[in-house]
Each structure stands twice: as C-alpha cells, then as structure tokens.
Short mmCIF file of C-alpha atoms in Angstrom, two decimals:
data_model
loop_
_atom_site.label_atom_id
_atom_site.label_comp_id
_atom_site.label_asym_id
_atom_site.label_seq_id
_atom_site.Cartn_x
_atom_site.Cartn_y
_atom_site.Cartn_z
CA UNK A 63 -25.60 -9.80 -3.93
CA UNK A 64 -22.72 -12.17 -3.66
CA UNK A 65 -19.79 -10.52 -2.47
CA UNK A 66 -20.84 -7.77 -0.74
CA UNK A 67 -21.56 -9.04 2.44
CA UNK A 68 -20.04 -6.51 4.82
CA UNK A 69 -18.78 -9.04 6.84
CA UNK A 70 -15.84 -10.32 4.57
CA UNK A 71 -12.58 -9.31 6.13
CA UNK A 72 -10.47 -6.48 4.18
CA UNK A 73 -7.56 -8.98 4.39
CA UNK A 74 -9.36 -11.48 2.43
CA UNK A 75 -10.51 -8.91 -0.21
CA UNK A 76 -6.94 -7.88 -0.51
CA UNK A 77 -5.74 -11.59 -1.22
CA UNK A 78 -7.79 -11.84 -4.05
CA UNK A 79 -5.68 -9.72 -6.34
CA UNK A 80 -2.96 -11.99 -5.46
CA UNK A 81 -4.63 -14.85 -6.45
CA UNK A 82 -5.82 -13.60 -9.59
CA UNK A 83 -2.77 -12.58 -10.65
CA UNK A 84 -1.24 -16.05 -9.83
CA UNK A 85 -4.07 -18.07 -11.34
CA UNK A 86 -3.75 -15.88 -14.40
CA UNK A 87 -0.22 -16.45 -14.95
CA UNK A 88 -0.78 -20.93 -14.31
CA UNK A 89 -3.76 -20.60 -16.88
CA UNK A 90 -0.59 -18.96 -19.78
CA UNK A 91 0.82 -21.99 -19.20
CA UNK A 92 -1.66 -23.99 -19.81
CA UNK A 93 -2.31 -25.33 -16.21
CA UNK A 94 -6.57 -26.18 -15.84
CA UNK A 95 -6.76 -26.90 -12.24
CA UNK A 96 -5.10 -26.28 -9.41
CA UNK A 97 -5.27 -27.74 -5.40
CA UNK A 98 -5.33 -25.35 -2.53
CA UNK A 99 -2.17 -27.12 -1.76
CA UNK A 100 -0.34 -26.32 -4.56
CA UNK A 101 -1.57 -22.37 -4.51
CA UNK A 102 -0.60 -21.85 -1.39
CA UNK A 103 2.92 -22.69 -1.99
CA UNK A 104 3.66 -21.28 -5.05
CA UNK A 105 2.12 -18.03 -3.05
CA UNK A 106 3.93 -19.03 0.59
CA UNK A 107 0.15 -19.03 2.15
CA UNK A 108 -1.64 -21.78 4.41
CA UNK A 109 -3.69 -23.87 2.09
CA UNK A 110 -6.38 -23.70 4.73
CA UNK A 111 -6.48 -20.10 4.53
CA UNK A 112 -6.83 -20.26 0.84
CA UNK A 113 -9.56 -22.81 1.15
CA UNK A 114 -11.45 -20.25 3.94
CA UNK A 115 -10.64 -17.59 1.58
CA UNK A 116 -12.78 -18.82 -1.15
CA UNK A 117 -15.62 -20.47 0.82
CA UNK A 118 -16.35 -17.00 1.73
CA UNK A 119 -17.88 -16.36 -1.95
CA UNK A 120 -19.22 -19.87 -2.47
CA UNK A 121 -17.90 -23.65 -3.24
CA UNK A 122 -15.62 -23.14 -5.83
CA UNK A 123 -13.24 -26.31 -5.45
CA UNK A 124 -13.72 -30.10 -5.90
CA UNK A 125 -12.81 -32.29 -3.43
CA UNK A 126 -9.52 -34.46 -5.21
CA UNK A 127 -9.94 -32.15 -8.09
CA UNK A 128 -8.83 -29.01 -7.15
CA UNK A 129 -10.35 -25.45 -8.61
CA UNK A 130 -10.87 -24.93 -12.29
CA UNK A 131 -8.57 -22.29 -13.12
CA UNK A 132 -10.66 -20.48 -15.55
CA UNK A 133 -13.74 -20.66 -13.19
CA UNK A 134 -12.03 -19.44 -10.69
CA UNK A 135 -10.40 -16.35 -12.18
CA UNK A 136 -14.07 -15.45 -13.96
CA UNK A 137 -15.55 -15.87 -10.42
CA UNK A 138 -12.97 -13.83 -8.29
CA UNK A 139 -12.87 -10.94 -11.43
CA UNK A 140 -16.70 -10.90 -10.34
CA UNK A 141 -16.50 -10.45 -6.98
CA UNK A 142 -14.23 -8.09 -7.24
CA UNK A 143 -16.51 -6.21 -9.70
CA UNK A 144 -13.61 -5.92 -12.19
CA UNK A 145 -15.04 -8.45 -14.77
CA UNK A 146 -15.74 -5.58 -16.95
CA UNK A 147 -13.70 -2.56 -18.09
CA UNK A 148 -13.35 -0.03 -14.72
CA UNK A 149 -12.52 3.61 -15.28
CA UNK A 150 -10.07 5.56 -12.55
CA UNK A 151 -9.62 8.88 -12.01
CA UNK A 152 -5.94 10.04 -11.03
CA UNK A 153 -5.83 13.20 -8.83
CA UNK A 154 -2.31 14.70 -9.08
CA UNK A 155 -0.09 14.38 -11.87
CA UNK A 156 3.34 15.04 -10.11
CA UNK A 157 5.99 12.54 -10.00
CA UNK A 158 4.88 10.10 -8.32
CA UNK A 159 1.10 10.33 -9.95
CA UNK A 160 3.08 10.24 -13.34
CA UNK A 161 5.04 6.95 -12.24
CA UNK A 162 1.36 5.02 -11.64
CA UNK A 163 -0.63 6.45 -14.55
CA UNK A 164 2.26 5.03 -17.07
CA UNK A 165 2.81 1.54 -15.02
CA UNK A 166 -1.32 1.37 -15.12
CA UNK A 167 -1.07 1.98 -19.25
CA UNK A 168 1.51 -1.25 -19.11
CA UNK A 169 -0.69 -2.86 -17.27
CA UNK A 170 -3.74 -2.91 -18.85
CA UNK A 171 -2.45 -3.11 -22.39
CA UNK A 172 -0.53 -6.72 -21.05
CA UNK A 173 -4.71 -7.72 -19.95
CA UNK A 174 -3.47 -7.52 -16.75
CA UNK A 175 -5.85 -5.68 -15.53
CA UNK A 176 -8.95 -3.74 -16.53
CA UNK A 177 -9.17 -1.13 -14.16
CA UNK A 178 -7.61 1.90 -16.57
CA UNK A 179 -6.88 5.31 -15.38
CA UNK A 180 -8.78 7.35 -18.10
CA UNK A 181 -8.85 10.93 -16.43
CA UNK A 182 -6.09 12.77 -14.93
CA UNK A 183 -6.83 15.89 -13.24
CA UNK A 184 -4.12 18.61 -11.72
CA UNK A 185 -4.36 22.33 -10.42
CA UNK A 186 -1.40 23.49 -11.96
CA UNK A 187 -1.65 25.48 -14.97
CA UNK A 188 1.93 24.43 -15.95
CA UNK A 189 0.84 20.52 -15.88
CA UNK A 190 -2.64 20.71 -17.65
CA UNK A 191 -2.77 20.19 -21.20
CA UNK A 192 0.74 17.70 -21.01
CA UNK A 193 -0.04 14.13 -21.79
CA UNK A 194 0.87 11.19 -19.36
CA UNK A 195 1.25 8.28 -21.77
CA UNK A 196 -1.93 8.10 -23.73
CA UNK A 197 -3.78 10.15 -20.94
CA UNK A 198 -4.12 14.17 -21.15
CA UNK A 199 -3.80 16.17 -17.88
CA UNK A 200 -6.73 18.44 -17.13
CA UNK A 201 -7.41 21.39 -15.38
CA UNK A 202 -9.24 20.18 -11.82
CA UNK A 203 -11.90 23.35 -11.92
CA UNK A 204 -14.18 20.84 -13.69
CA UNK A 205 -13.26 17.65 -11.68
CA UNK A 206 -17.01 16.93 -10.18
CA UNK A 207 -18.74 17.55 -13.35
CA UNK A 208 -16.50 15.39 -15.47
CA UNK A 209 -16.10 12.65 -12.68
CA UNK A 210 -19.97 12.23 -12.99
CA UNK A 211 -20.36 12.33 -16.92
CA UNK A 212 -17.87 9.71 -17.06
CA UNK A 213 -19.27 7.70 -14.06
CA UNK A 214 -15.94 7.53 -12.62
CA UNK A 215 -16.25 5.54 -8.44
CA UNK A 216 -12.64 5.42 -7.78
CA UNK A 217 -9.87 7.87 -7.83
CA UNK A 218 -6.38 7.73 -7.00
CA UNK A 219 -5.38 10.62 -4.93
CA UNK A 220 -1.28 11.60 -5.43
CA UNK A 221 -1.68 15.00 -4.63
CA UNK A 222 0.49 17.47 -1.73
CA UNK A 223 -0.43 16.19 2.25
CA UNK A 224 -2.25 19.82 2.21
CA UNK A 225 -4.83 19.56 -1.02
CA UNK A 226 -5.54 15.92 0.08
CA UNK A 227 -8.61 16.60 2.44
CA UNK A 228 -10.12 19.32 0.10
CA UNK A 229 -9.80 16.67 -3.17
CA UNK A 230 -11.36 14.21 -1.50
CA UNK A 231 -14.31 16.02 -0.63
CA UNK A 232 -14.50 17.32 -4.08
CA UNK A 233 -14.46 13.80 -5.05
CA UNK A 234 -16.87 12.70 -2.84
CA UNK A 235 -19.47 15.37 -4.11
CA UNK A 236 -18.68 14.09 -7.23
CA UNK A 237 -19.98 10.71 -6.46
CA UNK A 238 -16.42 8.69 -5.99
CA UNK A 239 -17.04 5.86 -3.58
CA UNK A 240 -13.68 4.72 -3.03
CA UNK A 241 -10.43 6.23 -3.09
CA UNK A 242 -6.77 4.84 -2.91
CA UNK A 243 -4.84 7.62 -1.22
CA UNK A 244 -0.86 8.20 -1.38
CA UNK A 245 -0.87 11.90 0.21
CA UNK A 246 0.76 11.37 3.76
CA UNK A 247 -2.78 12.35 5.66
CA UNK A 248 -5.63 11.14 7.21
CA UNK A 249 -8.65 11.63 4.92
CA UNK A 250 -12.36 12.43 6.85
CA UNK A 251 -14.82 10.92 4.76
CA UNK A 252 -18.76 9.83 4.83
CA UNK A 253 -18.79 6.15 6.09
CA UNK A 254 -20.00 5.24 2.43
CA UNK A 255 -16.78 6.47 1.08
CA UNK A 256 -14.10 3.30 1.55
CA UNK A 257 -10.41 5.28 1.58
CA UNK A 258 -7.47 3.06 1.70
CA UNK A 259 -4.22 4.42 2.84
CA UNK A 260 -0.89 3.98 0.44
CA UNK A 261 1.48 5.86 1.72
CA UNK A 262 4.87 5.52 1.34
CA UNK A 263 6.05 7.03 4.40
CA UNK A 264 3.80 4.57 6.68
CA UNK A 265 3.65 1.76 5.21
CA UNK A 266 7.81 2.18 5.42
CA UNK A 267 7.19 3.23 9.19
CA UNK A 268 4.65 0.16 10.17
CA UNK A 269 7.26 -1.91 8.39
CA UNK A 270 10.42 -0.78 11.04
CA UNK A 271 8.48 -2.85 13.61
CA UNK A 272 9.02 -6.36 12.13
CA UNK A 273 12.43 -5.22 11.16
CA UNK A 274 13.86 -4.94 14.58
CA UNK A 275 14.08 -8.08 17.02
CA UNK A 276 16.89 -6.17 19.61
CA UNK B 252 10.84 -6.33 24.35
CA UNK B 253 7.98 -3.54 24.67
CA UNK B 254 5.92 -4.25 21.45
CA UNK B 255 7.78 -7.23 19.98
CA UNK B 256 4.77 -9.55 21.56
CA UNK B 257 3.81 -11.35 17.99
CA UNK B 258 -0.19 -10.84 19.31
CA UNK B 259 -0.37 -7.15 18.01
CA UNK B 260 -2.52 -7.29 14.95
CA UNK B 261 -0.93 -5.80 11.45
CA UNK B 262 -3.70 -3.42 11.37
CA UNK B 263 -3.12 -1.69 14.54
CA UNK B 264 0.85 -1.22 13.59
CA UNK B 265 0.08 0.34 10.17
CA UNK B 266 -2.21 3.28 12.16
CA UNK B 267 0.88 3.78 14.42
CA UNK B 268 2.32 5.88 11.75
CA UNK B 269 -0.90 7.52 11.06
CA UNK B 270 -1.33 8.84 14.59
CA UNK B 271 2.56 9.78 14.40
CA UNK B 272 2.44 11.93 11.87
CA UNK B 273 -1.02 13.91 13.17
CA UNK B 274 0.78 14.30 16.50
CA UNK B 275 3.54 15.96 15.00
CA UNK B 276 1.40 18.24 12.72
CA UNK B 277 -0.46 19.40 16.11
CA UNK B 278 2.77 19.89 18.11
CA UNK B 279 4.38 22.18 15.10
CA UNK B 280 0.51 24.15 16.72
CA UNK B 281 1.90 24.01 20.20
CA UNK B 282 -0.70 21.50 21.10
CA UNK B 283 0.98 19.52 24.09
CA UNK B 284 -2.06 17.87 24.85
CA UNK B 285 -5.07 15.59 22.67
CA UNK B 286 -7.78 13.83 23.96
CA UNK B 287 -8.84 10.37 22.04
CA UNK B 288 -11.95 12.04 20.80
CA UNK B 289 -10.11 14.89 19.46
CA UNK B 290 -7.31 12.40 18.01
CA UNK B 291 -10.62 10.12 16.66
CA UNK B 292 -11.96 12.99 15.05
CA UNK B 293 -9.71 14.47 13.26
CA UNK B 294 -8.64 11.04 11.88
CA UNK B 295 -12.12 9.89 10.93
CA UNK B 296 -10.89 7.05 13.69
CA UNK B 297 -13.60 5.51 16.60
CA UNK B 298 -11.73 7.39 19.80
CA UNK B 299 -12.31 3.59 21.55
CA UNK B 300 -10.52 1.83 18.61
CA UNK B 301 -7.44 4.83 19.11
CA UNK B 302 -7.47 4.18 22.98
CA UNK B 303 -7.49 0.11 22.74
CA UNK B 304 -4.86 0.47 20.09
CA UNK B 305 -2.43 2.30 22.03
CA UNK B 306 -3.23 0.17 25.11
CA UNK B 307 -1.25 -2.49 23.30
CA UNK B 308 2.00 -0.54 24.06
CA UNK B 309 1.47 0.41 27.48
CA UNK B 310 -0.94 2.87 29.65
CA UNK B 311 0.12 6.25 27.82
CA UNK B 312 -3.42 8.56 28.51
CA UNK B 313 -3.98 10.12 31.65
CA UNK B 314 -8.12 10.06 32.51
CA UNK B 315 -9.44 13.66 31.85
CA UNK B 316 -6.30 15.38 30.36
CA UNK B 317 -5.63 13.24 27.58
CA UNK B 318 -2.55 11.82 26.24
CA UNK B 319 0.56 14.40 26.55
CA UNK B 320 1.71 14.93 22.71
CA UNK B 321 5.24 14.60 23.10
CA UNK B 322 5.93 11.39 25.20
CA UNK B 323 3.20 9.52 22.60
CA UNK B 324 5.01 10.87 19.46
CA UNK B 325 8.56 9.36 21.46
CA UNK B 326 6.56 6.25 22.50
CA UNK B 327 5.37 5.64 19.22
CA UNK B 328 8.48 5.94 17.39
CA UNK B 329 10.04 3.91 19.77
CA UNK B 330 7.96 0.99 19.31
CA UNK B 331 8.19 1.50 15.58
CA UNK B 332 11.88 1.50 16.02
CA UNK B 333 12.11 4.69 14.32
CA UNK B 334 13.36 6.89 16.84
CA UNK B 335 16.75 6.83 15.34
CA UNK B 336 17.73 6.82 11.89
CA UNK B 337 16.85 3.60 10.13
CA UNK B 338 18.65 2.83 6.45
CA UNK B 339 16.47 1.39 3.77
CA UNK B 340 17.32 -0.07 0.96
CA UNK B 341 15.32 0.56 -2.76
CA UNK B 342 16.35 -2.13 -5.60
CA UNK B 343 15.23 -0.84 -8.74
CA UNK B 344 15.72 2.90 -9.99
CA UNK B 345 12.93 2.30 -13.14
CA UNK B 346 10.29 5.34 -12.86
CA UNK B 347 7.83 4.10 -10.01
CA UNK B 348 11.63 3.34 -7.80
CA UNK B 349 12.83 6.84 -8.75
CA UNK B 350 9.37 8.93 -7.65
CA UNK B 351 9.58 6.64 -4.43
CA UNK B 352 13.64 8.35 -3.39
CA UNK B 353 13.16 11.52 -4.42
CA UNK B 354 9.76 11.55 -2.20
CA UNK B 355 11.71 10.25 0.41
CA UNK B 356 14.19 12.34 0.09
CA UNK B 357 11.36 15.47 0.76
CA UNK B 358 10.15 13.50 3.76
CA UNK B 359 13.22 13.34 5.36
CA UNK B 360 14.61 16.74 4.77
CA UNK B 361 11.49 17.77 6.34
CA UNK B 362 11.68 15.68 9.31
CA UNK B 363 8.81 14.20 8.99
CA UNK B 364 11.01 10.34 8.56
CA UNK B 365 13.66 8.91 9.90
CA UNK B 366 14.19 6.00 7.23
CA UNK B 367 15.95 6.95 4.66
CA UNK B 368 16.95 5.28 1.54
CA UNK B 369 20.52 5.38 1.45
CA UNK B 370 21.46 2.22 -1.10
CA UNK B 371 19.93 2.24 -4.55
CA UNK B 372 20.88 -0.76 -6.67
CA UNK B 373 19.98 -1.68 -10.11
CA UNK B 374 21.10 -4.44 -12.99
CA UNK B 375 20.79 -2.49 -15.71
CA UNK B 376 24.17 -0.76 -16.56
CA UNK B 377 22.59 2.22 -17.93
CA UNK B 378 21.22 3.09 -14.69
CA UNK B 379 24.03 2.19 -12.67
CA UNK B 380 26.63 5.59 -11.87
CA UNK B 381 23.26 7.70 -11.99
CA UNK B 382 21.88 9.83 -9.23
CA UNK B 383 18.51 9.92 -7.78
CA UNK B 384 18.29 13.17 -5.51
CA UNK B 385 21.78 12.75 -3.90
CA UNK B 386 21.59 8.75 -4.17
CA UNK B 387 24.11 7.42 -6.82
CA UNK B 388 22.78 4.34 -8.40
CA UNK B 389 25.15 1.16 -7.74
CA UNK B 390 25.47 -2.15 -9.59
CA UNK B 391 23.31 -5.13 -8.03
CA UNK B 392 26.67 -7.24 -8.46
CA UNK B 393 27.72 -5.92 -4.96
CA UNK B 394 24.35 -6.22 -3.48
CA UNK B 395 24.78 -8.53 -0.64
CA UNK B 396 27.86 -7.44 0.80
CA UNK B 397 26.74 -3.73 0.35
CA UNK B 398 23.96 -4.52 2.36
CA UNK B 399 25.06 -6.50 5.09
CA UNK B 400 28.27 -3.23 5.47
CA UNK B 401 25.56 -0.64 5.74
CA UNK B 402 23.71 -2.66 8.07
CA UNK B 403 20.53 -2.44 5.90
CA UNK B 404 17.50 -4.31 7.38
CA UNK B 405 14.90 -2.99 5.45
CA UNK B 406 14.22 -3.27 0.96
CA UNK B 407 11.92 -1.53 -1.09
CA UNK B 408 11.66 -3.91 -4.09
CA UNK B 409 10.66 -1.77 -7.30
CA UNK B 410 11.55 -4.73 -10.05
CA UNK B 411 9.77 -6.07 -12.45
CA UNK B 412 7.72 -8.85 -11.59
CA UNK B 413 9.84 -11.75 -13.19
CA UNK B 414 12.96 -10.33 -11.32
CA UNK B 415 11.20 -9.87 -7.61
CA UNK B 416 11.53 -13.41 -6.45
CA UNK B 417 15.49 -13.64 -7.21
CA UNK B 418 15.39 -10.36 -5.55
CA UNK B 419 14.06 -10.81 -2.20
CA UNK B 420 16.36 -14.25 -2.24
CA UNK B 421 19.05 -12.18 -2.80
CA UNK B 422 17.93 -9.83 0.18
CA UNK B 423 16.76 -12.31 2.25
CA UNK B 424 20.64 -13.89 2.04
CA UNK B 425 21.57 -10.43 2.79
CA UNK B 426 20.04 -10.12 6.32
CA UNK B 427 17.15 -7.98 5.13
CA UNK B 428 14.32 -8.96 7.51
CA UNK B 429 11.63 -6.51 6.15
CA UNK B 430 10.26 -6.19 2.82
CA UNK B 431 8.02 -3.82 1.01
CA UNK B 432 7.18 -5.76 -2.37
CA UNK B 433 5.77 -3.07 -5.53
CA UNK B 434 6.50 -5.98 -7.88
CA UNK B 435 2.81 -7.64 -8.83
CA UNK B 436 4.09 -11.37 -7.93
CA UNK B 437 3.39 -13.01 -4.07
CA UNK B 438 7.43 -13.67 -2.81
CA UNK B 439 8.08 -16.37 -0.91
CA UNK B 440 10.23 -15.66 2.18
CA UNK B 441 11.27 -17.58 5.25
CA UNK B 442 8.59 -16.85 8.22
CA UNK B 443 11.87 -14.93 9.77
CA UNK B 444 11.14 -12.04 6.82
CA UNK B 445 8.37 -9.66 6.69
CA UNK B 446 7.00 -9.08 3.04
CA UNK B 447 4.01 -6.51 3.04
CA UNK B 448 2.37 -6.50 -0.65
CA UNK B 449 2.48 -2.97 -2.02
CA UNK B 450 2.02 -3.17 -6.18
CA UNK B 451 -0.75 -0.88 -7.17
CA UNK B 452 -2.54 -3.24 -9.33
CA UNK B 453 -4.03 -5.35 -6.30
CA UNK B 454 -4.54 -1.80 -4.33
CA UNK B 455 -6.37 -0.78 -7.04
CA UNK B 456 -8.29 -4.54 -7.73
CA UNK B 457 -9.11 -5.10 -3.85
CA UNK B 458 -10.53 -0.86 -3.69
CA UNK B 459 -13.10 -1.92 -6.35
CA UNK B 460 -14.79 -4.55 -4.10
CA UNK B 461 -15.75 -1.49 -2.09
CA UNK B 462 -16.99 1.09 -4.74
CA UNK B 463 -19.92 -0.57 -6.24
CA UNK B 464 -23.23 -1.20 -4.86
CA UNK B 465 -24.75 -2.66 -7.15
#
C-alpha cells in the first residue's frame, strides 16, 4: 500500500504533521495552491526538501503550478492514516496526562485533528470514576479487554518511570501497535510495536547540546 | 570543542539522554560496569548502534570489560552540557506549561536533571504573581532583559499557536539559542537557533503512520 513502505525516513513522517497543519491553515484563507517555494518559507524549510518530502508518496505538484492545497491535505491525511476518525487510549491520568487529554478535546472539536483520546485508564482508585473534560477515567484492571472491544492501536502512555514497562506490555497484549510514551524510560517492545519517546526530561537534555557553543 | 562537530546526527543526541538516565538507574544498583549488549538489551537498542553512537564522542569502552558506568554518565553529561546546572526558561503557565514545571520540579529534586526551569513568564495578568511549585509567574513585559540577566539559553514555549512566532522572536532577541516549541505552528528562527517541534498533535499524527497495517 502507498505509504507504508518501510523505507520512508521517520523524519519525513514527522514533517507531515507540520505540513498539514500549515496547508490547513492557507486553505481558511482561501489560498488553492501553493509552490514548494513558498511552503518552505512560511515553514523556514529547504524547498527541495519539501519537494523530496512529497515525491516519497507520489507526484503531487505541477510544475509552474504548485500543489493543490486541498489535494494535498486529503492525500497527506491518507498517508498518515488519519483521514478518518482515530481513537487513542490515554494511560495515566495525573497531571500531566490531564494537561493532553483536555488540549486533545480543543483540538479536535477546532477539526484540527481527528485522532481523539476516547479512553482514559488509571490504577488509582482515587482517580477512576473523575471525568477529564468529556472523557471518564477508568479503572486499568480491564485495560486489554476494553482496548480490544474498542479497537484502540495507539495509546499515550503518561504514567510513573516505574509502571511504564508493565503498561506497555499490557498494551501490547491488548493489540496497541504504537505508543507515544512521556514516562522517563526506555520501553522493550516486540519490533511490531513502533514506541516513540516524549519525554520531557530528554528531549530538554538532547536540546543542552545545541545550546552551548563555549 | 569535543562534540560540537555539526556531523553528529539529531538522532544519536536525543538517545544520549536515554542511555544517561539507564546508567544512573544501574549505578543507584552499584553496577560500575555495562557491557553494550547488556546496555542494548535493556534498552530494546542494537548493542552496535549503542557502540557506534558513543564512538562519536570519543573511545569510552574498554574491549572485554565494558564501558565503566561512572566516567560514561560524566562523559555524557558533559557533551550534553549538562554537567552543571543549566537554567531554562518556560513561557506560558496555561495547563500543559504548568504540568511541564511542576514535573520538572520532581526531576530535579530527585537528581535525576540538572536543567531547571527557573523563569516562568506569561501575558496574561491573571497568571502573572502566581506560583508554579516554587516558580512565581512574572509578566512577559520584562522578558528580554530577564532573560539575558539570568543568562537563560534555553525556552520551553507553551503558547498558543497564534502567539509562538512573536514568542520565539522575542527569545531569539533575547539570546535564547535553543528552543523546545509545544505550540502546533513551524517557527521560523535564524539557522544560529535550535527549534525542536514538540506539540502533541503532530506526535500523535506522525505515530499513526506506524500503527496500521492495513
């Protein structure tokens, strides 16, 4: 299928939100086309790089034309599979959990985005039962089970360093095939589970290095 | 400068602070020494990918013993630039601004990070005079000069997306030379700035590409 050829580079998958969201805010306004050129500054990337970008999935742009705007976001939503409604699961409803289940609820209800946290789970007796938003908290004793009847792939995982491992091989069992991780650990996963890391801690660590020229 | 050399790919500086933080888990378990297979393992990592990565920085493993835990923690954090304490900036104290200091504010307490957020500015007056943990929340009015007193090289921008632009202007006049963006918008910076993209949206948007098959 389009798109999933392994061989894509994780950087260029990770543009594509960027795009999207830039392409979607030009189309508000009314703007039907738009030149690699003109993308890549409004974005402070190479226009080449854009251009390579997109041949990846196909010939999207016209040669003095530019990309159709509207073809381009329909085309990019599909690659990224998130052309359709996408439910996530939310592991952890501490602060921080709480803080991206509420800016995901403003998110999707602008149509920014259809990828909607719909099931929050958390061990803690004291937290179950308490709404996030429009979202309840549940218990995480049936987590698998109601992962699968909901057919739930991706889960955010905002739990303590020390439950991390043990939820994500819950959710793996459960059928989750990719996972966006903000507990401070290393995850061990099958090789057709994709985990990204989100930390705050590293990303603020990897981040010292281009900080620094002394 | 040891690992200033502009050839070190972004990917192998964002595991740097994964391998930190493991190597400090397994010295608080008087582990002085770890072999790359061991290191690989218990980070899902390839043990080759671990040993060319560190190669970068200098010949740190010794053939048949391993790497000695302490002098890679101090090498790491040295190329990092985080073996001393390193201020950070956060602009913004909405929700997702106020889960990211307080979570700090654990991590560093706990030694486990040496950049700490010790500047929290915001425009809205309500905010402003609050406390976050035992950060007071300061008027952006003073931004600049605040910044460039303290020293402050670093800015977590948590802002709305229409404000993020004038924001990392703002910093970038302020001698901030490393940015970590949660605002959904691309910022344009001078090449002399580092901007890594951190809004959970695209996370989220990219992490689908991965979790369907079909």
């Amino acid at each position: 299928m389009e798109g999933k050829a392994p061989r894509i580079p994780d950087s260029v998958v990770r543009r594509l939100p960027v795009y999207l969201r830039h392409l979607q805010s030009i189309l508000e306004n009314d703007v039907d086309t738009i030149a690699s050129q003109t993308l890549g500054e409004a974005l402070g990337l190479n226009p080449a790089q854009i251009r390579k970008d997109l041949a990846y999935f196909g010939a999207f742009g016209q040669k003095g034309v530019g990309y159709d705007v509207r073809f381009l976001i329909l085309s990019i939503e599909r690659i990224l599979r998130i052309h359709r409604d996408v439910p996530v699961a939310l592991i952890g409803a501490g602060r921080l959990g709480a803080a991206l289940c509420l800016y995901n609820q403003i998110q999707v209800r602008s149509g920014q985005n259809r990828m909607r946290i719909i099931s929050v789970f958390d061990r803690d007796p004291a937290k179950t039962g308490s709404v996030i938003g429009n979202v309840a908290v549940e218990p995480d004793t049936h987590l698998e089970s109601a992962l699968r009847s909901r057919n739930i792939r991706i889960a955010v995982i905002a739990v303590p360093a020390s439950d991390a491992q043990e939820v994500a091989d819950r959710l793996t069992v459960a059928g989750v095939t990719a996972m966006l991780n903000f507990a401070p650990v290393a995850l061990r996963v099958p090789d057709s589970v994709h985990v990204r890391a989100a930390d705050f801690t590293s990303e603020l660590q990897s981040l010292a290095y281009y900080a620094f020229d002394e």
